[in-house]
């Protein structure tokens, strides 16, 4: 693996840094609600209009067609400029629904949906997890009955991020009533305005309603919206999950180093109860040094993973290992900041802009579940990377 930057890479970084320096939003993203969703749409539209949408998407699908390394450079510059990246309402569309359509969708599906995703016109949510099928996704029960040229869907989905603002949903259902586990599933594009869909937002400890339960009461979805094949949706879902757990977290992976640097800067400004600066405490200094080393190692692993994805066309199971490492480091960083600021910093009114470290601490717990729990990532790492015997 060649980790040297070419002249082209360096020129790309300079262009990205120059553009971001004058185009990053000057007002912070609203804490939530319709205003936040509109903020995300507007930022995505701006990226699209200025030629920065879909850095690593193929040119034939509207992207820039650049290398994985240049995608890394783009995310590093986003982190440096503290610019928005795909962690909000545009995340599902840009980071796994769109890429799934690129590798699995029909020409009609790609031609209709990909331009709308890139321009911010379409927001997406994910309909995978259910009340009794979260980590054990293959046990899902939401059913679909083929009725002529439609599939009629009935059931419920859980933890559906930003469902109330989404235009479309990547929906995984069971279409073979006699099937079990991974067999008999189907991956559908669901228009969220279809009659029979009822969205119930859930208030979380972050004091927002960014996740919801979604109920389906005989929702009729055209069979033309199937991605892949009817009853063979698990294969399509694995593509989605590989994007979500691999490149889907690239922004978090590369933003982590900037967060650690900000924590080190914080420790040089905050005094502990004994009057010393936090950075002068041996225990805190050692933790921060270790975190910085971990963040550097994660960046190196990200580069390795990117080059592998460039070669194969899809992220592999190493994405689970990456997510596990990022999750653990993120959580340790948040706990270390708690030591620096004192645990009164957990008093939170829901304003992530006024209390960014508090929000990050609370989110670090969510991060251990979102996109597949840490336990599931360990199972995948053990099974597909280390070839260890399966748990019984």
Tab-separated table of C-alpha atoms in Angstrom:
chain	number	residue	atom	x	y	z
A	1	UNK	CA	0.000	0.000	0.000
A	2	UNK	CA	1.449	3.355	-1.075
A	3	UNK	CA	0.720	6.032	1.538
A	4	UNK	CA	2.564	8.780	-0.312
A	5	UNK	CA	0.480	11.727	-1.514
A	6	UNK	CA	0.839	12.472	-5.219
A	7	UNK	CA	0.965	15.965	-6.663
A	8	UNK	CA	-2.650	15.430	-7.711
A	9	UNK	CA	-3.622	14.509	-4.142
A	10	UNK	CA	-1.904	17.578	-2.717
A	11	UNK	CA	-3.558	19.821	-5.285
A	12	UNK	CA	-6.940	18.309	-4.417
A	13	UNK	CA	-6.351	19.017	-0.730
A	14	UNK	CA	-5.478	22.642	-1.495
A	15	UNK	CA	-8.637	23.084	-3.582
A	16	UNK	CA	-10.813	21.488	-0.918
A	17	UNK	CA	-9.270	23.555	1.880
A	18	UNK	CA	-9.653	26.784	-0.088
A	19	UNK	CA	-13.292	26.104	-0.944
A	20	UNK	CA	-14.225	25.088	2.594
A	21	UNK	CA	-12.509	28.142	4.064
A	22	UNK	CA	-15.088	30.430	2.446
A	23	UNK	CA	-18.121	28.125	2.196
A	24	UNK	CA	-18.516	26.426	5.572
A	25	UNK	CA	-21.848	27.527	7.114
A	26	UNK	CA	-21.308	30.457	9.461
A	27	UNK	CA	-24.240	29.520	11.682
A	28	UNK	CA	-24.291	26.225	13.584
A	29	UNK	CA	-26.645	23.448	12.576
A	30	UNK	CA	-29.926	23.671	14.518
A	31	UNK	CA	-30.185	21.138	17.326
A	32	UNK	CA	-32.950	19.201	15.593
A	33	UNK	CA	-36.377	19.293	13.982
A	34	UNK	CA	-37.384	20.527	10.514
A	35	UNK	CA	-34.844	23.362	10.639
A	36	UNK	CA	-31.994	20.858	11.049
A	37	UNK	CA	-33.278	18.742	8.169
A	38	UNK	CA	-33.464	21.821	5.963
A	39	UNK	CA	-29.941	22.825	7.012
A	40	UNK	CA	-28.694	19.415	5.859
A	41	UNK	CA	-30.565	19.658	2.550
A	42	UNK	CA	-29.144	23.135	1.933
A	43	UNK	CA	-25.569	22.053	2.679
A	44	UNK	CA	-25.880	19.002	0.419
A	45	UNK	CA	-27.330	21.189	-2.327
A	46	UNK	CA	-24.417	23.602	-1.980
A	47	UNK	CA	-21.907	20.768	-2.258
A	48	UNK	CA	-23.723	19.529	-5.350
A	49	UNK	CA	-23.882	22.917	-7.062
A	50	UNK	CA	-20.190	23.582	-6.424
A	51	UNK	CA	-19.045	20.140	-7.583
A	52	UNK	CA	-18.198	18.531	-4.227
A	53	UNK	CA	-21.023	15.977	-3.884
A	54	UNK	CA	-20.112	12.301	-4.065
A	55	UNK	CA	-16.322	12.625	-4.037
A	56	UNK	CA	-15.757	8.882	-4.518
A	57	UNK	CA	-18.989	8.089	-6.394
A	58	UNK	CA	-18.368	7.023	-10.012
A	59	UNK	CA	-18.656	9.817	-12.572
A	60	UNK	CA	-21.365	7.960	-14.482
A	61	UNK	CA	-23.588	8.305	-11.431
A	62	UNK	CA	-22.930	11.982	-10.846
A	63	UNK	CA	-19.949	11.773	-8.500
A	64	UNK	CA	-16.415	13.062	-8.909
A	65	UNK	CA	-14.990	9.581	-9.507
A	66	UNK	CA	-11.967	10.273	-7.341
A	67	UNK	CA	-9.851	7.771	-5.429
A	68	UNK	CA	-10.508	6.518	-1.937
A	69	UNK	CA	-7.421	8.389	-0.753
A	70	UNK	CA	-8.863	11.636	-2.061
A	71	UNK	CA	-12.090	10.837	-0.227
A	72	UNK	CA	-9.990	10.544	2.933
A	73	UNK	CA	-8.419	13.923	2.158
A	74	UNK	CA	-11.891	15.448	1.726
A	75	UNK	CA	-13.028	14.164	5.121
A	76	UNK	CA	-9.829	15.342	6.776
A	77	UNK	CA	-10.447	18.815	5.399
A	78	UNK	CA	-14.083	18.712	6.528
A	79	UNK	CA	-12.872	17.885	10.041
A	80	UNK	CA	-10.204	20.585	9.932
A	81	UNK	CA	-12.757	23.207	8.834
A	82	UNK	CA	-15.361	21.871	11.300
A	83	UNK	CA	-17.734	21.589	8.380
A	84	UNK	CA	-20.839	19.357	8.364
A	85	UNK	CA	-20.335	15.828	7.130
A	86	UNK	CA	-22.748	12.990	6.528
A	87	UNK	CA	-23.899	12.222	10.071
A	88	UNK	CA	-27.342	13.769	9.965
A	89	UNK	CA	-30.360	13.464	7.679
A	90	UNK	CA	-28.202	12.987	4.558
A	91	UNK	CA	-26.201	10.118	6.070
A	92	UNK	CA	-28.315	7.127	4.979
A	93	UNK	CA	-28.780	8.451	1.444
A	94	UNK	CA	-25.133	9.336	0.836
A	95	UNK	CA	-23.307	6.650	2.772
A	96	UNK	CA	-25.237	3.436	2.173
A	97	UNK	CA	-28.553	3.750	0.280
A	98	UNK	CA	-26.888	5.486	-2.660
A	99	UNK	CA	-23.831	3.189	-2.736
A	100	UNK	CA	-26.137	0.147	-2.460
A	101	UNK	CA	-28.104	1.331	-5.486
A	102	UNK	CA	-24.860	1.889	-7.405
A	103	UNK	CA	-23.773	-1.741	-6.956
A	104	UNK	CA	-27.186	-3.481	-6.779
A	105	UNK	CA	-29.856	-1.235	-8.303
A	106	UNK	CA	-31.414	-1.342	-11.759
A	107	UNK	CA	-30.589	1.317	-14.319
A	108	UNK	CA	-34.023	2.862	-13.765
A	109	UNK	CA	-33.537	2.967	-9.984
A	110	UNK	CA	-30.099	4.523	-10.304
A	111	UNK	CA	-31.208	7.038	-12.911
A	112	UNK	CA	-34.127	8.243	-10.797
A	113	UNK	CA	-32.709	8.209	-7.270
A	114	UNK	CA	-28.979	8.950	-7.435
A	115	UNK	CA	-29.253	12.515	-8.805
A	116	UNK	CA	-31.858	13.351	-6.149
A	117	UNK	CA	-29.604	11.973	-3.415
A	118	UNK	CA	-26.553	13.917	-4.581
A	119	UNK	CA	-28.471	17.193	-4.859
A	120	UNK	CA	-30.102	16.884	-1.420
A	121	UNK	CA	-33.560	16.688	-2.967
A	122	UNK	CA	-34.137	13.236	-1.449
A	123	UNK	CA	-33.449	12.299	2.163
A	124	UNK	CA	-33.497	8.624	3.141
A	125	UNK	CA	-33.951	6.613	6.319
A	126	UNK	CA	-33.316	2.946	7.094
A	127	UNK	CA	-36.051	0.400	7.849
A	128	UNK	CA	-34.022	-2.571	9.074
A	129	UNK	CA	-34.244	-2.933	12.878
A	130	UNK	CA	-37.446	-4.059	14.589
A	131	UNK	CA	-38.548	-4.233	18.242
A	132	UNK	CA	-37.308	-7.849	18.444
A	133	UNK	CA	-34.841	-7.825	15.564
A	134	UNK	CA	-32.152	-5.228	16.121
A	135	UNK	CA	-28.785	-6.881	16.549
A	136	UNK	CA	-30.334	-10.144	15.321
A	137	UNK	CA	-31.506	-8.601	12.067
A	138	UNK	CA	-32.160	-11.925	10.335
A	139	UNK	CA	-35.069	-12.617	12.715
A	140	UNK	CA	-37.143	-9.700	11.402
A	141	UNK	CA	-40.918	-10.228	11.077
A	142	UNK	CA	-42.261	-7.314	9.010
A	143	UNK	CA	-43.948	-9.130	6.159
A	144	UNK	CA	-44.598	-8.423	2.512
A	145	UNK	CA	-47.169	-10.196	0.335
A	146	UNK	CA	-46.735	-10.125	-3.430
A	147	UNK	CA	-49.990	-8.881	-4.977
A	148	UNK	CA	-49.667	-8.493	-8.728
A	149	UNK	CA	-47.147	-5.751	-9.453
A	150	UNK	CA	-47.013	-4.618	-5.804
A	151	UNK	CA	-45.755	-5.914	-2.476
A	152	UNK	CA	-48.124	-5.237	0.446
A	153	UNK	CA	-46.152	-4.543	3.632
A	154	UNK	CA	-47.408	-4.902	7.213
A	155	UNK	CA	-45.367	-4.624	10.399
A	156	UNK	CA	-43.147	-2.222	12.332
A	157	UNK	CA	-39.590	-0.912	12.330
A	158	UNK	CA	-37.633	0.536	15.270
A	159	UNK	CA	-34.886	3.155	15.747
A	160	UNK	CA	-35.508	4.640	12.303
A	161	UNK	CA	-33.275	7.712	12.214
A	162	UNK	CA	-34.905	10.930	10.933
A	163	UNK	CA	-37.861	8.994	9.499
A	164	UNK	CA	-40.178	11.999	9.843
A	165	UNK	CA	-38.040	13.999	7.381
A	166	UNK	CA	-37.158	11.218	4.926
A	167	UNK	CA	-38.501	10.999	1.395
A	168	UNK	CA	-37.496	7.365	0.903
A	169	UNK	CA	-36.497	4.378	2.980
A	170	UNK	CA	-34.318	1.349	2.461
A	171	UNK	CA	-36.726	-1.292	3.777
A	172	UNK	CA	-35.927	-4.931	4.557
A	173	UNK	CA	-38.941	-7.265	4.904
A	174	UNK	CA	-39.845	-10.964	4.873
A	175	UNK	CA	-41.680	-11.956	1.697
A	176	UNK	CA	-41.565	-15.731	2.128
A	177	UNK	CA	-43.786	-16.588	5.127
A	178	UNK	CA	-42.256	-20.076	5.383
A	179	UNK	CA	-38.697	-18.807	5.480
A	180	UNK	CA	-36.389	-18.419	8.464
A	181	UNK	CA	-33.368	-16.325	9.257
A	182	UNK	CA	-31.564	-14.919	6.198
A	183	UNK	CA	-33.734	-16.609	3.612
A	184	UNK	CA	-36.922	-15.133	2.172
A	185	UNK	CA	-36.061	-11.461	2.748
A	186	UNK	CA	-36.520	-8.609	0.251
A	187	UNK	CA	-34.853	-5.151	0.061
A	188	UNK	CA	-37.281	-2.445	-1.085
A	189	UNK	CA	-37.231	1.257	-1.900
A	190	UNK	CA	-40.148	2.634	0.104
A	191	UNK	CA	-41.664	6.043	-0.650
A	192	UNK	CA	-42.332	7.458	2.829
A	193	UNK	CA	-45.428	9.293	1.572
A	194	UNK	CA	-47.170	6.028	0.670
A	195	UNK	CA	-50.564	5.599	2.417
A	196	UNK	CA	-50.500	3.309	5.447
A	197	UNK	CA	-47.201	4.529	6.958
A	198	UNK	CA	-47.395	5.936	10.493
A	199	UNK	CA	-44.289	7.500	12.089
A	200	UNK	CA	-43.997	7.818	15.886
A	201	UNK	CA	-40.903	9.794	17.009
A	202	UNK	CA	-39.075	8.635	20.156
A	203	UNK	CA	-37.534	11.109	22.610
A	204	UNK	CA	-34.034	10.022	23.615
A	205	UNK	CA	-31.576	10.924	26.367
A	206	UNK	CA	-30.128	13.454	23.911
A	207	UNK	CA	-33.442	15.314	24.360
A	208	UNK	CA	-34.265	15.029	20.672
A	209	UNK	CA	-36.543	12.901	18.510
A	210	UNK	CA	-34.129	11.817	15.806
A	211	UNK	CA	-35.283	8.170	15.950
A	212	UNK	CA	-38.782	6.797	15.436
A	213	UNK	CA	-40.939	3.732	15.282
A	214	UNK	CA	-42.511	3.264	11.855
A	215	UNK	CA	-45.703	1.250	11.402
A	216	UNK	CA	-46.855	-0.220	8.081
A	217	UNK	CA	-50.515	-1.050	7.562
A	218	UNK	CA	-50.909	-2.794	4.196
A	219	UNK	CA	-48.525	-0.384	2.499
A	220	UNK	CA	-48.462	-1.044	-1.254
A	221	UNK	CA	-44.979	-0.755	-2.747
A	222	UNK	CA	-44.360	-1.358	-6.482
A	223	UNK	CA	-42.446	-4.557	-7.134
A	224	UNK	CA	-40.239	-2.433	-9.423
A	225	UNK	CA	-38.825	-0.972	-6.181
A	226	UNK	CA	-37.149	-4.260	-5.255
A	227	UNK	CA	-33.355	-3.906	-5.193
A	228	UNK	CA	-31.851	-7.256	-6.085
A	229	UNK	CA	-34.412	-10.058	-6.157
A	230	UNK	CA	-37.566	-10.942	-4.240
A	231	UNK	CA	-36.717	-13.371	-1.391
A	232	UNK	CA	-32.968	-12.784	-1.895
A	233	UNK	CA	-32.672	-9.472	-0.097
A	234	UNK	CA	-30.130	-10.630	2.469
A	235	UNK	CA	-27.400	-10.400	-0.154
A	236	UNK	CA	-28.412	-6.792	-0.906
A	237	UNK	CA	-28.643	-6.036	2.815
A	238	UNK	CA	-25.073	-7.277	3.321
A	239	UNK	CA	-23.922	-4.716	0.762
A	240	UNK	CA	-25.797	-2.006	2.661
A	241	UNK	CA	-24.332	-3.100	5.988
A	242	UNK	CA	-20.820	-3.265	4.566
A	243	UNK	CA	-21.121	0.354	3.416
A	244	UNK	CA	-22.710	1.428	6.713
A	245	UNK	CA	-20.127	-0.261	8.936
A	246	UNK	CA	-17.187	0.430	6.654
A	247	UNK	CA	-17.016	3.629	4.671
A	248	UNK	CA	-20.188	4.923	6.344
A	249	UNK	CA	-18.168	5.811	9.433
A	250	UNK	CA	-15.210	7.328	7.626
A	251	UNK	CA	-16.204	10.812	8.769
A	252	UNK	CA	-16.198	9.689	12.414
A	253	UNK	CA	-12.895	7.871	11.912
A	254	UNK	CA	-11.107	10.903	10.543
A	255	UNK	CA	-12.843	13.461	12.761
A	256	UNK	CA	-11.620	11.558	15.801
A	257	UNK	CA	-8.080	12.928	15.540
A	258	UNK	CA	-9.377	16.513	15.492
A	259	UNK	CA	-11.539	15.769	18.547
A	260	UNK	CA	-8.556	14.380	20.445
A	261	UNK	CA	-6.521	17.487	19.577
A	262	UNK	CA	-9.348	19.695	20.845
A	263	UNK	CA	-9.448	17.670	24.081
A	264	UNK	CA	-5.693	18.164	24.537
A	265	UNK	CA	-6.164	21.895	24.013
A	266	UNK	CA	-9.029	21.840	26.533
A	267	UNK	CA	-6.834	20.102	29.107
A	268	UNK	CA	-4.315	22.939	28.785
A	269	UNK	CA	-6.980	25.512	29.694
A	270	UNK	CA	-9.072	23.852	32.423
A	271	UNK	CA	-7.901	23.702	36.040
A	272	UNK	CA	-8.745	20.756	38.276
A	273	UNK	CA	-9.896	21.115	41.895
A	274	UNK	CA	-6.268	21.052	43.042
A	275	UNK	CA	-5.574	24.167	40.967
A	276	UNK	CA	-3.352	22.435	38.410
A	277	UNK	CA	-4.161	22.378	34.729
A	278	UNK	CA	-5.680	19.080	33.664
A	279	UNK	CA	-2.818	18.438	31.235
A	280	UNK	CA	-0.435	18.454	34.230
A	281	UNK	CA	-2.231	15.480	35.760
A	282	UNK	CA	-0.176	12.382	34.873
A	283	UNK	CA	-3.235	10.132	34.539
A	284	UNK	CA	-5.100	12.491	32.214
A	285	UNK	CA	-1.968	13.270	30.167
A	286	UNK	CA	-1.291	9.561	29.709
A	287	UNK	CA	-4.880	8.928	28.559
A	288	UNK	CA	-4.740	11.792	26.080
A	289	UNK	CA	-1.412	10.571	24.684
A	290	UNK	CA	-2.839	7.084	24.269
A	291	UNK	CA	-5.960	8.488	22.588
A	292	UNK	CA	-3.846	10.483	20.144
A	293	UNK	CA	-1.863	7.364	19.275
A	294	UNK	CA	-5.105	5.406	18.789
A	295	UNK	CA	-6.530	8.133	16.544
A	296	UNK	CA	-3.380	8.087	14.401
A	297	UNK	CA	-3.558	4.280	14.176
A	298	UNK	CA	-7.236	4.463	13.188
A	299	UNK	CA	-6.373	6.906	10.412
A	300	UNK	CA	-3.730	4.492	9.097
A	301	UNK	CA	-6.207	1.617	9.198
A	302	UNK	CA	-8.760	3.793	7.400
A	303	UNK	CA	-6.271	4.360	4.589
A	304	UNK	CA	-5.645	0.608	4.367
A	305	UNK	CA	-9.365	-0.119	4.318
A	306	UNK	CA	-9.944	2.517	1.644
A	307	UNK	CA	-7.322	1.031	-0.671
A	308	UNK	CA	-8.898	-2.408	-0.243
A	309	UNK	CA	-12.336	-1.009	-1.051
A	310	UNK	CA	-10.934	0.708	-4.151
A	311	UNK	CA	-9.547	-2.624	-5.287
A	312	UNK	CA	-12.623	-4.788	-4.617
A	313	UNK	CA	-15.419	-2.277	-5.271
A	314	UNK	CA	-17.134	-2.858	-1.909
A	315	UNK	CA	-16.036	-2.587	1.737
A	316	UNK	CA	-15.303	-5.915	3.386
A	317	UNK	CA	-15.734	-7.237	6.942
A	318	UNK	CA	-12.839	-5.086	8.169
A	319	UNK	CA	-15.442	-2.345	8.466
A	320	UNK	CA	-16.740	-4.077	11.595
A	321	UNK	CA	-13.288	-3.987	13.165
A	322	UNK	CA	-12.955	-0.322	12.240
A	323	UNK	CA	-16.318	0.562	13.765
A	324	UNK	CA	-15.446	-1.340	16.939
A	325	UNK	CA	-12.157	0.540	17.327
A	326	UNK	CA	-13.705	3.933	16.590
A	327	UNK	CA	-16.573	3.275	19.000
A	328	UNK	CA	-14.237	2.307	21.821
A	329	UNK	CA	-11.888	5.243	21.259
A	330	UNK	CA	-14.778	7.702	21.003
A	331	UNK	CA	-16.166	6.439	24.322
A	332	UNK	CA	-12.788	6.629	26.088
A	333	UNK	CA	-12.254	10.156	24.773
A	334	UNK	CA	-15.644	11.279	26.092
A	335	UNK	CA	-14.929	9.768	29.509
A	336	UNK	CA	-11.529	11.503	29.623
A	337	UNK	CA	-13.154	14.855	28.806
A	338	UNK	CA	-15.541	14.153	31.689
A	339	UNK	CA	-12.531	13.874	33.996
A	340	UNK	CA	-11.170	17.167	32.678
A	341	UNK	CA	-14.394	19.161	32.969
A	342	UNK	CA	-15.856	17.447	36.017
A	343	UNK	CA	-18.990	15.373	35.840
A	344	UNK	CA	-21.294	18.350	36.287
A	345	UNK	CA	-20.830	18.737	32.549
A	346	UNK	CA	-23.479	16.025	32.125
A	347	UNK	CA	-26.184	18.604	32.831
A	348	UNK	CA	-27.635	18.907	29.347
A	349	UNK	CA	-30.470	20.986	27.915
A	350	UNK	CA	-30.426	19.432	24.464
A	351	UNK	CA	-28.396	22.187	22.775
A	352	UNK	CA	-25.450	20.387	21.203
A	353	UNK	CA	-23.976	23.678	20.015
A	354	UNK	CA	-23.782	25.132	23.529
A	355	UNK	CA	-22.664	21.843	25.106
A	356	UNK	CA	-20.728	19.930	22.412
A	357	UNK	CA	-18.699	17.786	24.814
A	358	UNK	CA	-21.817	16.756	26.715
A	359	UNK	CA	-23.565	15.807	23.503
A	360	UNK	CA	-20.495	13.818	22.400
A	361	UNK	CA	-20.426	11.951	25.708
A	362	UNK	CA	-24.085	10.948	25.438
A	363	UNK	CA	-23.664	10.089	21.759
A	364	UNK	CA	-20.703	7.817	22.585
A	365	UNK	CA	-23.182	5.441	24.242
A	366	UNK	CA	-25.499	5.559	21.240
A	367	UNK	CA	-22.525	4.887	18.985
A	368	UNK	CA	-22.015	1.464	20.602
A	369	UNK	CA	-25.446	0.450	19.232
A	370	UNK	CA	-25.945	2.471	16.021
A	371	UNK	CA	-25.020	0.605	12.842
A	372	UNK	CA	-24.759	-2.695	14.736
A	373	UNK	CA	-23.845	-3.194	18.369
A	374	UNK	CA	-20.255	-3.641	19.496
A	375	UNK	CA	-21.106	-7.264	20.324
A	376	UNK	CA	-22.192	-7.861	16.716
A	377	UNK	CA	-19.006	-6.222	15.407
A	378	UNK	CA	-16.957	-8.595	17.593
A	379	UNK	CA	-18.885	-11.577	16.216
A	380	UNK	CA	-18.262	-10.489	12.626
A	381	UNK	CA	-14.585	-9.811	13.314
A	382	UNK	CA	-14.148	-13.207	14.967
A	383	UNK	CA	-16.058	-15.072	12.264
A	384	UNK	CA	-15.043	-13.362	9.012
A	385	UNK	CA	-11.611	-11.958	9.805
A	386	UNK	CA	-10.151	-14.359	12.388
A	387	UNK	CA	-12.030	-17.488	11.234
A	388	UNK	CA	-12.809	-18.432	14.838
A	389	UNK	CA	-15.527	-21.000	15.652
A	390	UNK	CA	-19.039	-19.543	15.780
A	391	UNK	CA	-20.626	-18.971	19.192
A	392	UNK	CA	-23.294	-21.557	20.063
